[in-house]
C-alpha positions as a printed Julia matrix, in Angstrom:
733×3 Matrix{Float64}:
 -13.18   35.25    5.46
 -10.31   36.51    7.63
  -6.78   35.24    7.17
  -5.67   32.47    9.5
  -3.11   33.26   12.18
   0.51   32.35   11.54
   1.27   29.42   13.78
   3.74   26.67   14.44
   3.87   22.97   13.78
   3.46   20.51   10.96
   1.7    17.2    11.31
  -0.68   14.87    9.55
  -3.5    16.96    8.19
  -6.2    17.4     5.64
  -5.5    19.94    2.91
  -8.06   21.53    0.63
  -8.27   24.64   -1.48
  -9.93   26.57   -4.26
  -8.25   28.98   -6.65
  -9.43   31.05   -9.59
  -7.49   30.45  -12.82
  -8.84   33.41  -14.77
  -7.45   36.35  -12.83
 -10.66   36.85  -10.84
 -11.14   36.83   -7.07
 -13.14   34.33   -5.04
 -16.41   35.58   -3.64
 -17.98   35.04   -0.21
 -20.03   32.17   -1.64
 -16.79   30.14   -1.61
 -16.76   30.11    2.2
 -19.45   27.43    2.39
 -17.45   25.14    0.08
 -14.28   25.64    2.13
 -16.21   24.79    5.28
 -17.63   21.65    3.69
 -14.16   20.6     2.51
 -12.85   20.94    6.06
 -15.81   18.91    7.38
 -15.16   16.09    4.9
 -11.47   15.94    5.85
 -12.03   16.2     9.59
 -10.92   12.6    10.22
  -7.49   13.52    8.85
  -7.13   16.35   11.34
  -9.54   16.25   14.27
  -7.42   18.48   16.53
  -7.72   21.83   14.75
  -8.93   23.57   11.6
  -8.14   26.86    9.84
  -9.82   28.52    6.84
  -8.49   31.32    4.65
  -9.94   33.21    1.69
  -7.99   36.04    0.15
  -8.08   37.29   -3.42
  -8.06   34.36   -5.87
  -7.21   31.65   -3.3
  -9.09   29.87   -0.55
  -7.48   27.28    1.74
  -8.81   24.8     4.3
  -6.57   23.0     6.77
  -7.4    20.33    9.35
  -4.72   19.17   11.76
  -3.68   16.06   13.69
  -0.97   16.98   16.19
   2.18   14.86   16.4
   4.95   17.46   16.61
   4.55   20.67   18.63
   0.9    19.91   19.48
   0.45   23.06   21.56
   0.6    25.47   18.62
   0.87   24.02   15.14
  -1.8    25.5    12.95
  -1.42   26.59    9.34
  -1.32   28.41    6.9
   2.27   29.55    7.33
   3.24   32.9     5.84
   6.69   34.22    4.87
   8.13   37.28    6.58
   7.26   39.53    3.62
   3.72   38.14    3.35
   4.24   37.03   -0.27
   4.19   33.26    0.3
   1.4    31.28    1.96
   1.72   27.54    2.64
  -0.3    24.62    3.91
   1.35   21.2     4.02
   0.6    17.64    5.1
   3.35   15.39    6.41
   6.8    15.75    7.9
  10.07   17.37    6.76
  12.61   15.21    8.55
  15.72   17.27    7.83
  14.16   20.69    8.44
  16.8    21.74   10.99
  19.61   20.96    8.58
  17.84   22.85    5.8
  17.14   25.83    8.04
  20.78   26.09    9.09
  21.75   26.63    5.43
  19.37   29.57    4.9
  20.75   33.11    4.6
  21.51   34.74    7.95
  18.81   37.37    7.51
  16.05   34.72    7.46
  14.5    34.33   10.9
  12.05   31.47   11.27
   9.12   32.56   13.4
   7.66   29.19   14.38
   8.7    25.72   15.48
   7.13   24.2    12.37
   9.2    21.74   10.42
   7.62   23.06    7.2
   8.23   26.78    7.62
  11.63   26.29    6.02
   9.87   25.39    2.74
   8.74   29.0     2.3
  12.31   30.25    2.23
  13.67   27.34    0.22
  11.12   28.21   -2.45
  11.95   31.92   -2.31
  15.64   31.07   -2.75
  15.56   28.15   -5.22
  12.26   28.39   -7.1
  11.17   25.05   -8.57
  14.36   23.4    -7.25
  13.28   24.01   -3.65
  12.54   20.34   -2.89
  15.8    18.96   -4.25
  17.37   18.42   -0.81
  14.18   18.0     1.22
  13.75   14.65    2.95
  10.38   13.53    4.2
   6.8    12.76    3.26
   4.62   15.66    2.24
   1.92   17.19    0.1
   2.16   20.96   -0.4
  -0.08   23.8    -1.51
   1.92   27.03   -1.76
   0.5    30.36   -2.95
   3.03   32.78   -4.4
   1.12   36.04   -4.09
   3.77   38.21   -5.76
   3.92   36.07   -8.9
   0.26   35.08   -8.9
   1.08   31.37   -8.93
  -0.09   28.24   -7.17
   2.56   25.61   -6.41
   1.47   22.0    -5.82
   3.93   19.25   -4.88
   4.26   15.79   -3.36
   7.06   13.71   -1.92
   9.1    11.27   -4.0
   6.79    8.28   -3.43
   3.44   10.02   -3.1
   3.15    8.96    0.54
   0.97   11.99    1.2
  -1.98   12.43   -1.2
  -3.19   15.5    -3.09
  -5.95   15.46   -5.74
  -7.59   18.11   -7.84
 -10.27   18.89  -10.41
  -9.89   21.89  -12.67
 -11.73   23.67  -15.45
 -11.08   26.96  -17.23
 -12.23   29.04  -14.31
 -10.91   27.36  -11.18
  -9.15   24.46   -9.52
 -10.39   22.6    -6.43
  -7.9    20.61   -4.3
  -8.26   17.99   -1.58
  -6.17   15.45    0.32
  -8.83   12.85   -0.46
 -10.89   12.39   -3.59
 -14.18   12.49   -1.71
 -13.56   16.14   -0.88
 -13.67   17.11   -4.56
 -17.27   15.93   -4.86
 -18.3    18.74   -2.53
 -17.86   20.9    -5.65
 -20.73   20.3    -8.05
 -18.42   21.05  -10.98
 -16.48   17.8   -10.37
 -17.81   14.98  -12.59
 -19.33   12.01  -10.81
 -18.45    9.09  -13.03
 -16.41    6.01  -12.21
 -13.82    5.05  -14.84
 -14.95    1.47  -15.44
 -12.72    0.68  -18.4
  -9.61    2.19  -16.83
 -10.16    0.13  -13.68
 -10.97   -3.11  -15.51
  -7.91   -2.86  -17.77
  -5.5    -1.94  -14.98
  -3.11   -4.94  -14.67
  -2.66   -4.48  -10.92
  -6.41   -4.58  -10.32
  -6.76   -7.66  -12.51
  -3.76   -9.38  -10.82
  -2.34   -9.9   -14.31
   1.24  -11.09  -14.82
   2.2    -7.69  -16.14
   4.1    -4.68  -14.92
   1.94   -1.94  -13.45
   0.19    0.67  -15.58
   2.42    3.56  -16.71
   0.12    6.16  -15.14
  -1.45    6.26  -11.67
  -5.23    6.07  -11.88
  -7.54    8.03   -9.61
 -10.47    5.8   -10.75
 -12.75    8.82  -11.25
 -13.39   11.01  -14.29
 -12.05   14.53  -14.02
 -10.04   13.76  -10.89
  -6.28   14.12  -11.17
  -3.47   13.43   -8.75
  -0.41   15.61   -8.32
   2.3    13.15   -9.45
   4.85   11.91   -6.94
   8.26   13.63   -7.03
   6.69   16.45   -9.03
   5.98   20.16   -8.7
   3.09   21.74  -10.6
   3.19   25.5   -11.11
  -0.13   27.04  -12.09
  -0.5    30.65  -13.21
  -3.59   32.08  -11.53
  -4.08   34.67  -14.28
  -4.6    32.28  -17.18
  -4.25   28.71  -15.83
  -1.02   27.95  -17.68
   0.68   24.99  -15.99
   4.26   23.75  -15.95
   5.39   20.43  -14.51
   8.79   19.91  -12.92
  10.0    16.44  -11.87
  12.58   16.88   -9.12
  13.51   13.19   -8.54
  13.53    9.84  -10.3
  14.91    6.38   -9.65
  18.66    6.41  -10.32
  19.81    4.82  -13.56
  23.52    4.57  -12.78
  24.96    1.59  -10.92
  27.85    1.66   -8.49
  30.03   -1.01  -10.11
  33.0    -0.44   -7.82
  31.3    -1.08   -4.46
  31.4    -4.43   -2.69
  28.42   -6.33   -1.33
  29.66   -5.64    2.21
  29.75   -1.89    1.6
  26.19   -1.93    0.28
  25.02   -3.82    3.36
  26.84   -1.47    5.72
  25.45    1.63    4.02
  21.95    0.16    3.97
  22.09   -0.45    7.71
  23.26    3.11    8.37
  20.52    4.65    6.26
  17.79    2.47    7.75
  18.86    3.4    11.26
  18.72    7.09   10.36
  15.36    6.75    8.63
  13.79    4.97   11.63
  15.23    7.61   13.96
  13.58   10.35   11.91
  10.26    8.51   11.66
  10.22    7.81   15.4
  10.35   11.52   16.26
   7.09   12.83   17.72
   5.7    14.68   20.71
   2.85   12.2    21.08
   2.67    8.41   21.36
   3.73    6.18   18.47
   2.74    2.56   17.8
   3.98   -0.11   15.43
   2.31   -2.82   13.36
   4.27   -6.01   14.09
   3.79   -8.87   11.67
   6.52  -11.18   12.93
   8.52  -10.74    9.7
  11.86   -9.06    9.24
  10.53   -5.72    7.93
   8.46   -4.61   10.93
  10.87   -6.37   13.29
  13.78   -4.31   11.94
  11.85   -1.08   12.41
  10.93   -2.11   15.95
  14.49   -3.02   16.94
  15.82    0.31   15.67
  12.93    2.36   17.1
  13.58    1.04   20.61
  16.75    3.11   20.76
  14.68    6.24   20.01
  11.54    5.88   22.16
  11.04    4.93   25.79
   7.94    2.85   25.21
   6.12    1.52   22.18
   2.99   -0.57   21.81
   2.84   -3.03   18.93
  -0.27   -4.39   17.22
  -0.68   -7.73   15.44
  -3.63   -9.19   13.55
  -4.6   -12.56   15.02
  -6.66  -14.28   12.33
  -6.9   -17.76   10.94
  -4.34  -16.79    8.33
  -1.78  -15.16   10.65
  -2.13  -18.06   13.06
  -1.37  -20.66   10.38
   1.39  -18.73    8.6
   3.18  -18.04   11.88
   2.87  -14.25   11.92
   0.93  -14.05   15.18
   3.18  -16.5    16.99
   6.41  -14.88   15.81
   5.2   -11.36   16.6
   4.25  -12.47   20.11
   7.61  -14.2    20.59
   9.61  -11.23   19.34
   7.69   -8.79   21.53
   8.59  -10.89   24.57
  12.22  -11.05   23.47
  12.44   -7.27   23.06
  10.3    -6.44   26.07
   7.53   -4.47   24.34
   3.74   -4.55   24.54
   2.06   -6.64   21.85
  -1.68   -6.43   21.3
  -2.94   -9.52   19.47
  -6.12   -8.16   17.83
  -8.55  -11.0    17.19
 -10.39  -11.63   13.92
 -12.49  -14.73   14.62
 -13.04  -17.15   11.72
 -16.77  -16.42   11.63
 -16.34  -12.62   11.66
 -17.84  -10.82    8.66
 -18.19   -7.04    8.29
 -21.67   -5.8     7.48
 -22.43   -4.29    4.06
 -22.56   -0.84    5.67
 -19.16   -1.33    7.3
 -17.67   -2.39    3.97
 -19.29    0.55    2.21
 -17.73    2.91    4.73
 -14.29    1.32    4.33
 -14.58    1.56    0.55
 -15.56    5.23    0.7
 -12.69    5.9     3.1
 -10.12    4.21    0.87
 -11.56    5.31   -2.51
 -10.07    2.37   -4.41
 -11.59   -0.74   -5.99
  -8.58   -2.68   -4.69
 -10.01   -2.64   -1.18
  -9.69   -6.19    0.17
  -8.76   -8.25    3.23
  -5.33   -6.66    3.78
  -6.84   -3.18    3.8
  -9.69   -4.29    6.05
  -7.38   -5.86    8.63
  -5.11   -2.8     8.76
  -8.07   -0.46    9.08
  -9.34   -2.48   12.03
  -5.88   -2.55   13.64
  -5.75    1.25   13.48
  -9.22    1.52   15.02
  -8.26   -0.79   17.86
  -4.94    1.0    18.42
  -6.55    4.43   18.67
  -9.23    3.12   21.03
  -6.79    1.24   23.23
  -4.2     4.04   23.24
  -6.13    7.34   22.93
  -2.94    9.44   22.85
  -1.47    7.46   19.96
  -1.15    9.6    16.82
   1.47    7.87   14.66
   2.05    4.29   13.49
   5.39    2.92   12.32
   5.11    0.41    9.47
   7.4    -2.11    7.82
   5.71   -1.51    4.46
   7.48   -1.07    1.09
  10.59   -3.07    1.93
   9.64   -6.0    -0.32
   9.18   -3.85   -3.41
  12.78   -2.61   -3.62
  14.76   -5.27   -1.73
  13.76   -8.39   -3.67
  11.02   -9.43   -1.27
   8.96  -11.04   -4.02
  11.87  -12.69   -5.83
  11.22  -16.14   -4.39
   7.52  -15.87   -5.28
   8.29  -14.95   -8.89
  11.07  -17.5    -9.45
  12.64  -20.44   -7.63
  16.14  -19.02   -8.11
  17.68  -15.82   -9.46
  17.87  -17.02  -13.07
  14.26  -18.17  -13.03
  13.28  -14.9   -11.36
  14.91  -12.87  -14.14
  13.42  -15.11  -16.84
   9.96  -14.58  -15.39
  10.54  -10.83  -15.21
  11.51  -10.85  -18.88
   8.3   -12.7   -19.62
   6.28  -10.14  -17.67
   7.98   -7.31  -19.52
   7.26   -8.98  -22.87
   3.6    -9.45  -21.97
   3.4    -5.82  -20.9
   4.87   -4.71  -24.24
   2.63   -7.04  -26.23
  -0.41   -5.51  -24.57
   0.58   -2.35  -26.44
   0.8    -4.25  -29.74
  -1.79   -6.97  -29.41
  -1.55   -7.94  -33.07
   1.83   -9.56  -32.41
   0.55  -11.71  -29.55
  -0.42  -14.79  -31.62
   3.24  -15.19  -32.58
   4.21  -15.5   -28.93
   1.4   -17.84  -27.9
   1.73  -21.48  -27.0
   5.21  -21.05  -25.57
   6.7   -20.72  -29.06
   8.54  -17.38  -29.39
   8.78  -17.24  -33.18
   9.69  -13.56  -33.18
  12.92  -11.91  -32.09
  13.11   -9.51  -29.16
  14.02   -6.8   -31.68
  10.45   -6.71  -32.89
   9.6    -5.03  -29.6
  12.57   -2.68  -29.79
  10.59    0.4   -30.72
   8.36   -0.24  -27.72
  11.44   -0.14  -25.52
  12.84    3.0   -27.07
  15.6     0.96  -28.76
  17.41    0.54  -25.46
  18.9    -2.66  -24.16
  16.18   -4.32  -22.09
  16.85   -4.58  -18.36
  13.95   -6.59  -17.01
  14.96   -6.0   -13.4
  15.05   -2.24  -13.93
  11.62   -2.39  -15.56
  10.42   -4.41  -12.58
  11.69   -1.81  -10.07
  10.01    0.98  -12.04
   6.8    -1.05  -11.99
   7.08   -1.54   -8.23
   7.63    2.21   -7.82
   4.29    2.83   -9.54
   2.58    0.03   -7.63
   3.69    1.53   -4.32
   1.9     4.73   -5.3
  -1.22    3.06   -6.7
  -1.74    0.6    -3.86
   0.67    0.55   -0.89
   0.95    4.16    0.25
  -2.6     4.86   -0.95
  -4.25    2.41    1.44
  -1.7     2.89    4.23
  -2.59    6.6     4.24
  -6.36    6.12    4.23
  -6.6     3.28    6.75
  -4.48    5.27    9.21
  -6.15    8.64    8.56
  -9.57    7.07    9.1
  -8.68    6.77   12.79
  -6.78   10.05   13.05
  -3.39    8.35   12.84
  -0.39    9.15   10.65
   1.32    6.2     8.93
   5.12    6.44    8.88
   7.11    4.35    6.42
  10.87    4.21    7.16
  11.61    1.96    4.17
  10.5     4.75    1.82
  13.41    7.0     2.65
  14.51    7.83   -0.9
  18.16    7.24   -0.01
  17.4     3.6     0.85
  15.55    3.08   -2.42
  18.31    4.78   -4.38
  20.87    2.49   -2.77
  18.93   -0.68   -3.62
  18.28    0.55   -7.16
  21.99    1.23   -7.69
  23.1    -2.32   -6.89
  25.04   -3.46  -10.0
  23.92   -6.48  -11.97
  26.78   -8.65  -10.66
  25.65   -8.15   -7.03
  21.9    -8.4    -7.5
  21.75  -12.19   -6.94
  23.66  -11.76   -3.67
  21.87   -8.69   -2.27
  18.41   -8.59   -3.84
  17.4   -12.23   -3.62
  14.99  -12.7    -0.72
  15.96   -9.35    0.87
  19.53  -10.38    1.62
  20.66   -6.76    1.81
  18.23   -6.11    4.65
  18.77   -9.42    6.44
  22.53   -8.9     6.56
  22.16   -5.25    7.59
  20.1    -6.04   10.7
  21.29   -9.52   11.66
  23.08   -8.17   14.74
  19.85   -6.54   15.97
  17.44   -9.46   15.72
  17.28  -13.09   16.78
  18.11  -15.46   13.92
  14.58  -16.89   14.12
  13.28  -13.54   12.84
  16.24  -12.32   10.77
  16.16  -15.45    8.61
  12.45  -16.13    8.71
  11.13  -16.62    5.16
   8.92  -13.87    3.83
   5.24  -14.36    4.5
   2.6   -12.05    2.98
   0.2   -10.33    5.34
  -2.61  -12.82    4.92
  -1.81  -14.91    1.85
  -0.37  -18.41    2.13
  -1.57  -20.96    4.69
  -4.91  -19.79    6.02
  -5.82  -17.51    3.11
  -9.18  -19.22    2.94
 -10.17  -17.58    6.23
  -9.91  -14.15    4.58
 -11.64  -15.3     1.41
 -14.41  -16.96    3.42
 -14.98  -13.53    5.01
 -15.32  -11.91    1.56
 -17.65  -14.62    0.24
 -19.93  -14.36    3.27
 -19.83  -10.55    3.02
 -20.99  -10.66   -0.6
 -23.75  -13.13    0.33
 -25.03  -11.25    3.37
 -28.39   -9.47    3.38
 -29.56  -11.33    0.27
 -26.37  -10.43   -1.61
 -26.91   -6.73   -0.92
 -23.49   -5.58   -2.12
 -23.74   -7.64   -5.3
 -27.16   -6.26   -6.19
 -26.21   -2.68   -5.39
 -23.13   -3.02   -7.55
 -25.09   -4.43  -10.47
 -27.58   -1.56  -10.26
 -24.87    1.13  -10.28
 -24.34    3.52  -13.22
 -22.27    1.79  -15.88
 -22.69   -1.72  -14.47
 -25.21   -2.66  -17.16
 -22.56   -1.91  -19.79
 -19.52   -3.53  -18.19
 -20.79   -6.34  -15.94
 -22.44   -9.69  -16.63
 -24.97   -9.96  -13.82
 -25.67  -13.66  -14.33
 -21.98  -14.46  -14.49
 -21.29  -12.6   -11.24
 -24.13  -14.3    -9.39
 -23.07  -17.69  -10.74
 -19.46  -17.14   -9.7
 -20.52  -16.28   -6.15
 -22.66  -19.41   -5.99
 -19.73  -21.58   -7.12
 -17.63  -20.63   -4.12
 -19.57  -23.15   -2.06
 -18.81  -22.87    1.65
 -16.27  -20.13    1.0
 -13.32  -22.34    2.02
 -11.25  -21.54   -1.01
  -7.89  -20.0    -1.81
  -9.0   -19.09   -5.32
  -7.86  -15.58   -6.27
 -11.16  -15.2    -8.11
 -12.76  -14.36   -4.74
 -10.72  -11.2    -4.44
 -11.15  -10.36   -8.12
 -14.93  -10.61   -7.77
 -14.75   -8.35   -4.71
 -12.85   -5.77   -6.76
 -15.52   -5.81   -9.46
 -18.21   -5.38   -6.8
 -16.21   -2.5    -5.33
 -16.23   -0.77   -8.72
 -19.99   -0.86   -8.8
 -20.29    0.38   -5.23
 -17.97    3.31   -5.9
 -20.0     4.17   -8.99
 -23.19    4.0    -6.94
 -21.84    6.24   -4.18
 -20.98    8.96   -6.67
 -24.66    9.54   -7.37
 -25.04   10.84   -3.81
 -21.66   10.92   -2.01
 -22.19    9.72    1.55
 -20.9    11.31    4.73
 -18.17    9.15    6.19
 -19.22   10.08    9.72
 -22.78    8.83    9.14
 -21.67    5.34    8.07
 -21.06    2.81   10.84
 -17.6     1.27   11.15
 -18.99   -1.49   13.38
 -17.85   -2.7    16.76
 -14.18   -2.56   17.67
 -12.07   -5.7    17.63
 -10.84   -7.16   20.9
  -7.38   -8.42   21.78
  -6.01  -11.36   23.72
  -5.09  -10.47   27.31
  -1.5    -9.25   27.55
   1.07  -11.99   27.89
  -1.11  -14.8    26.55
   0.36  -17.02   23.86
  -1.83  -16.72   20.74
  -1.09  -20.3    19.73
  -2.21  -21.7    23.07
  -5.16  -19.46   23.92
  -7.15  -19.37   20.69
  -8.6   -22.87   20.63
 -12.03  -21.37   21.29
 -11.64  -19.02   18.33
 -10.02  -21.24   15.73
 -10.35  -24.92   14.9
  -7.82  -27.0    16.84
  -4.76  -28.12   14.94
  -5.33  -31.34   13.02
  -3.82  -34.49   14.5
  -1.99  -36.79   12.11
  -1.44  -40.52   11.98
   1.58  -41.25    9.8
  -0.07  -44.54    8.83
  -3.06  -42.75    7.29
  -3.31  -42.67    3.51
  -3.68  -39.15    2.03
  -5.94  -38.89   -1.0
  -6.53  -36.01   -3.38
 -10.16  -34.92   -3.3
 -12.42  -35.57   -6.27
 -11.73  -33.11   -9.15
  -8.39  -32.09   -7.56
  -5.47  -32.53   -9.95
  -1.72  -31.98   -9.75
  -0.52  -30.63  -13.1
   2.75  -29.3   -14.48
   3.64  -26.82  -17.2
   6.72  -28.87  -18.06
   9.05  -26.03  -17.04
   9.4   -26.71  -13.32
   6.14  -25.24  -12.01
   3.3   -27.45  -10.78
  -0.3   -26.5   -10.13
  -2.83  -27.92   -7.72
  -6.24  -27.36   -9.29
  -9.76  -27.87   -8.03
 -12.63  -28.07  -10.53
 -10.34  -26.58  -13.15
  -9.24  -23.58  -11.04
  -5.65  -23.16   -9.86
  -5.53  -23.24   -6.06
  -1.74  -23.34   -5.59
   1.33  -22.89   -7.78
   4.29  -24.97   -6.56
   7.9   -24.73   -7.66
   9.89  -27.88   -8.36
  11.92  -27.71   -5.13
   9.02  -27.22   -2.71
   8.94  -30.02   -0.06
   5.14  -30.23   -0.17
   5.29  -30.79   -3.94
   7.62  -33.75   -3.45
   5.05  -35.27   -1.07
   2.02  -34.53   -3.25
   3.62  -36.22   -6.24
   3.66  -39.43   -4.16
   0.01  -39.21   -3.11
  -1.5   -42.12   -5.03
  -4.33  -43.33   -2.78
  -2.26  -46.36   -1.65
   0.85  -45.0     0.07
   0.77  -43.94    3.72
   1.86  -40.49    4.78
   4.97  -42.0     6.36
   5.88  -43.67    3.07
   5.37  -40.48    1.06
   7.51  -38.48    3.49
  10.26  -41.09    3.43
  10.37  -41.33   -0.36
  10.26  -37.56   -0.72
  13.14  -37.19    1.74
  11.4   -34.54    3.85
  10.35  -34.43    7.47
   6.79  -34.03    8.69
   7.67  -30.64   10.18
   8.77  -29.38    6.76
   5.25  -29.74    5.36
   3.0   -29.57    8.44
   1.55  -26.11    7.76
   0.91  -26.88    4.08
  -0.79  -30.17    4.99
  -2.96  -28.31    7.51
  -4.1   -25.96    4.76
  -4.79  -28.73    2.23
  -6.85  -30.74    4.7
  -8.71  -27.64    5.98
  -9.66  -26.75    2.42
 -10.67  -30.36    1.72
  -8.21  -30.61   -1.15
  -6.77  -33.62    0.69
  -8.65  -36.23    2.66
  -7.63  -39.36    4.51
  -8.45  -42.94    3.59
  -7.72  -44.26    7.07
C-alpha cells in the first residue's frame, strides 16, 4: 500500500493501526484489515481517510475537519522521513511550541500537530511536557524501530489496543479492535459488576480504568508508551499527575482571579475553529460561563438544550431559554416528550457506539442533542461543553454533605469503605455505626501517609472523569461527526483547584465558589448563583426512569431476554430476579436508582451478546430525529401539550403520605423518604421540604404545615410537584 501524502491540518479523527512486534514486516494481507478499521471509524472522520503500510507498521486515519479543512490529512512525516505521526484532537498552544523550535526546523504544513514530530525528536519521552490540548497520538520512530503511543492528561481523546507476541492492533474505539480475529470477544462480567462507579456504591472510583472487554487495553491518560518493534519490549512514562503541593501563601481572591484568567484562555482556545461551533446549554453556571466567554471569540453560536420532563421541572430548560435571550444567542429547545421511548434497536446502536455498560438517560439525551444539532446545522463540527467543572470545583459538595464539615466527614467514610473493600475481614468491626478500630489499622492500606480524604476524593474524580465523563462525551459527539470540546479540562485549571490549601477549601471549593466568583461579572445573578442541578436527576427524574422501564418492557422485554441469553449471563445473572424487579416498577413513575442499575446489568448482557457477532454501526437504526420548539417560544408556556400541566394547589388541602411511604431518619441528620422499603429521596436536616414533610400527619392543612415549618410555598413548590406526580403524596381534600 503506498504511503499517504504529507498534508496539513489536525482535527477530530479516527486512528487505527497495526504493527509487528517481532521484527517482521506486514504483508499485503494487512491492507484489508486497515480498510475495515477505517470503515468502522468512519463516523469519527467522515470527511477524509488515508491508509499507509510500510515495513512493520500500518496506519489508518479518518478525518473530521475543524481547522484548516481544505488540506488536513495525515500521516505527517518529519523532514528527514524518520518520524511518522497520526493524531486525534487539538494542540492548542502549537504556535507557541513551534516558535521555540531550533531555527533550522521548517514546518511544512498548517497542522497544529506537526510540531509534535520535532518536539519528540528534540526531547524524547519528555516531548509532551509543555503541550496543552486534547489528543491521542500514534508516532512511528522509523530510525529507532519504536512505536510511541500517548494520550492527553485526562484521556479526553481515546486510544485502545490489543497485543500478543507478534503484533499490536490499535483503534480510537474498542469496536475497531474486533475487526482483528485475534482480539478476544469476552465481556468482563466480574470487573463490571464489582466496579463501584457502575454499582453507584458510596466508594471512591476503581484504581484502574476498565475497558470492559478481555484483552482490550487503554493507553493511560497522561502517559506515553514506547514499544520496541523488534521484540515488543514496552516502557511506560507518566508525564503529568495531579499536583500534591498546596499554595499556602495565596489568598482566596488571588485564586479566584487566576481561575478566571485561565478559564477565559481555555475557552478562547477551545472556541478556535474554521467551521461552525455549537454549545450545549443547560441553564447552569458551567455551560453559561463557557457561553459568556465564547461570545467574545465567535461571531455567532447556536446553543442546544434538552427539553424533557426532568429539565422542565428542575428549571434547566427555562433558565437556558432565559439566558439565551439575555445574551442574544440562538437556543434550540430539543423536545423529549414524556411518552418517548427509544426502540430496542436504537438502544442497541447507542450501546455499541458508546461501548460502556454505564449507558443511561444522560448519555441518551446528549447523543440525541448531537444528532439534532448536526441535522439542524449541517456545517457544525464542534460542540463546546460545560462538563467536568463539578468534579474539581466542589460541584458535588452539597450533595455529599450539608456543610463543609459534613462533606469532609462523608468523604472520610467513603475512603474508609474503599479501603475496607480491600480488607473485607475487618468490615464487621466497622459495621453498625460502631468504629471499634482505630484509623491506624488501615495505615498500611494508605501507605502510612496522613489521610487526606479530600485529596483522595479528587483523585477518585480524576479517574471517574476518564471512566465515564470524557468517555461518553467523546462517543456521543463522534457518533454524529462532531468533536466535543471541554474547556474545564484545561490541566492548568485543574491544577489550580487541586492546589487550593486546606484553609481555603471551605471558601473556594464549596458549591463551586471559585467558579461563581470568577465569572460573576459576566453572568446575571440568576445564573451565577443558581444552585447546581444535575442533567436529569432531581425533580422530574421519573420521566427518564419511566423511559428506561418502558424500553426494557418493549417488544415482550426484548432487551431483557437478549441480555439473559448472552454469554456469561447464566453464570452472573439471576433471570427470575431481573424479571421480578422489572415487574415491580409498576407504571414506571419512580425515582428509584434501581431502574438505572437494572439498565446497566442489561447493558452488560447486550454488550456480551454483540461480541459474538459485532454489528455494523451504520446498519443499526438511530431512529427519527428529535424536534425543537420554534425559535423564541418559552418552553414553560408552550409545552402544555407535551407535558402534564402544573398541579394547582389549595393551601387548605391536607397532604397525606401514600400507603407504604415512610419518612425515616438515620439519627445523624439525614432523612429518607421510602416507598415499599426502597429509598426514593435522601433529605438533609436543613432542607425546606423536609421541614414540611415532618409535619404531614393526615390532619394538618398545607397552609398549617408551611406556617409551622417557617417556609414559603415557593420554597417547596418543585419538590411538592415531584412528590404528587410520583404519588408519594396525595391530598385528603
